[in-house]
XYZ file of C-alpha atoms in Angstrom:
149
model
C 0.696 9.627 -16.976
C 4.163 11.084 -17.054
C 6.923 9.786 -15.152
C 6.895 9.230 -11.515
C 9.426 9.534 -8.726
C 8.794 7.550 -5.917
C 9.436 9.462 -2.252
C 9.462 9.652 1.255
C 5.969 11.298 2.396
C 6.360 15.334 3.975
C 3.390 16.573 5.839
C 2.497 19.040 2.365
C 0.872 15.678 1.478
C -2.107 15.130 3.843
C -4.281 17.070 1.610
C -3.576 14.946 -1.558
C -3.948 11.862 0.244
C -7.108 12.498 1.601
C -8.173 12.876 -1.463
C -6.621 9.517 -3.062
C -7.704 7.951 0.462
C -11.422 9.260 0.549
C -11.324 7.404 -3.579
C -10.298 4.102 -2.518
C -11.465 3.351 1.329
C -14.861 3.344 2.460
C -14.555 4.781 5.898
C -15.069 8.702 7.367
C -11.981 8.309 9.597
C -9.681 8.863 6.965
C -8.235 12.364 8.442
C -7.941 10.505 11.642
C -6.444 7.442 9.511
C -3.502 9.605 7.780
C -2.387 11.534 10.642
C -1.584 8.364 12.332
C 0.301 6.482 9.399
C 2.207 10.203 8.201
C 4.462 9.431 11.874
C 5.359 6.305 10.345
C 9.027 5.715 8.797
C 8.270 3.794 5.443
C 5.663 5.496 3.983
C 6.319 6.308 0.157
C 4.440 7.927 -2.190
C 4.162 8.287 -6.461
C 4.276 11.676 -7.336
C 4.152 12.672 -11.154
C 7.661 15.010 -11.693
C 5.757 17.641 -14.030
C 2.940 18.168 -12.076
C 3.909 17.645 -8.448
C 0.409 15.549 -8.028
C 0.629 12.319 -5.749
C -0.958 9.345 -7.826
C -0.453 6.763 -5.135
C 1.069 5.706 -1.822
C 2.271 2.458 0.189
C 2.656 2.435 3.949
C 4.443 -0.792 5.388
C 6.375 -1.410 8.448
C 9.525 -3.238 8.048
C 11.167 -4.385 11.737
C 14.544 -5.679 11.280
C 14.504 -8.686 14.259
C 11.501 -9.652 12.318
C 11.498 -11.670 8.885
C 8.204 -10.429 7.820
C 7.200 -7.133 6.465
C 3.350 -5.701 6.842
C 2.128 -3.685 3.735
C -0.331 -1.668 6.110
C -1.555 0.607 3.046
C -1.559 1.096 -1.045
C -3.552 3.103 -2.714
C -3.632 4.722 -5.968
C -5.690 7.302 -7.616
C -8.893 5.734 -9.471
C -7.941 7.490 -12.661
C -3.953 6.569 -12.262
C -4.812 2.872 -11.548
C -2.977 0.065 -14.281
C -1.133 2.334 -14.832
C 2.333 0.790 -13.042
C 2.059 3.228 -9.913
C 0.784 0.146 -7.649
C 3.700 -2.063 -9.299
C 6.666 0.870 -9.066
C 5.755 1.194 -5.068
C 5.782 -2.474 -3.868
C 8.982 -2.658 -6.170
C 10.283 0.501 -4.528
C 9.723 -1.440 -1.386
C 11.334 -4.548 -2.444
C 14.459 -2.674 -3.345
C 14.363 -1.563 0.309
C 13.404 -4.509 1.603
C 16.820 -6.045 -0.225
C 19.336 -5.306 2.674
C 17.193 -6.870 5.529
C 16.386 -9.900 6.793
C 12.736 -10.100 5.610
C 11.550 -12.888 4.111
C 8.153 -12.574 3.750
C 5.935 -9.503 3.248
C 2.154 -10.447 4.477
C -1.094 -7.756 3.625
C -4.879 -7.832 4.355
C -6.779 -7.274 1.356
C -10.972 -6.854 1.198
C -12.475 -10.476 -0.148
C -14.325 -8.720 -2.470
C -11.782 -6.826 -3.791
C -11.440 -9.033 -6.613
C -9.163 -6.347 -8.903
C -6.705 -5.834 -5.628
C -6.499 -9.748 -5.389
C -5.706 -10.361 -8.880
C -3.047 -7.402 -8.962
C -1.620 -8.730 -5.641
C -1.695 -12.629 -7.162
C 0.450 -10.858 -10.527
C 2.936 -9.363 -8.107
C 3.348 -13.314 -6.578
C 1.842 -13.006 -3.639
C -0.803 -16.276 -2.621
C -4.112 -16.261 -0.568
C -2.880 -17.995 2.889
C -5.860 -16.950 5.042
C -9.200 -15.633 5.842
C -9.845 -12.767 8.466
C -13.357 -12.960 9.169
C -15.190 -9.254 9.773
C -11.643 -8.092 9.859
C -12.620 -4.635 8.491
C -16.217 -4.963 10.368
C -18.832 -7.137 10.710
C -19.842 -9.150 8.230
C -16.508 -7.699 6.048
C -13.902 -10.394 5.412
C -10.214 -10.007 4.626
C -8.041 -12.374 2.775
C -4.230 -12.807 4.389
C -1.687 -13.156 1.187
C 2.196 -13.696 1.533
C 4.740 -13.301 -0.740
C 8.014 -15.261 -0.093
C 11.150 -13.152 -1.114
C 14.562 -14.003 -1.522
């Protein structure tokens, strides 16, 4: 991987992340899924500066009468992942994050996700919660917070 530059998402994108969507979500709504979150104002994603190819993306909503942010979406490309891209875009958001009054920044993550978990736990967030069928039946989410200053 070459360097990365982390940006705001243009509709040029959909295809690309469709494609890094349909590699790390088990659903067949996913064109339905990014047309929905592309309207959305923080949504970021990697894209390597010599090739132009998007390696990853986060989508989070950040409401400024609220002290909690909600990372909605990351993903990154199978073949990109530990790699940093995951790590540069929840920094990326942090750094954004800096001038408001969030305190907290809360995600869902699939319970048996155990190599999401463990990357989340690195970046210091903690298991507070458990969703039960939160993505459908019988498919449990964890709810982890991270406490920023």
């Amino acid at each position: 991987m070459g360097l990365i530059k982390i940006r705001k998402v243009l509709e040029k994108d959909k295809t690309a992340l469709m494609d890094i969507c349909e590699s790390s979500f088990p659903t067949d709504d996913i064109k339905e899924i990014i047309d929905s979150l592309i309207t959305l104002r923080h949504f970021y994603v990697a894209e390597e500066l010599t090739s132009g190819k998007l390696l990853g993306f986060i989508v989070y909503s950040a409401n400024s009468s609220k002290d909690i942010s909600h990372i909605l979406t990351l993903a990154v490309q199978p073949n990109s992942q530990r790699e940093g891209i995951g790590t540069a875009l929840i920094n990326h958001m942090l750094r954004r994050l800096e001038s408001t009054t969030v305190k907290k920044i809360r995600l869902e993550v699939r319970e048996s996700n155990t190599a999401a978990i463990q990357f989340y736990q690195k970046l210091g967030f903690n298991i507070v919660g458990k969703i039960n069928d939160y993505y459908a039946k019988g498919s449990d989410a964890f709810l982890m917070i991270k406490e920023i200053i």
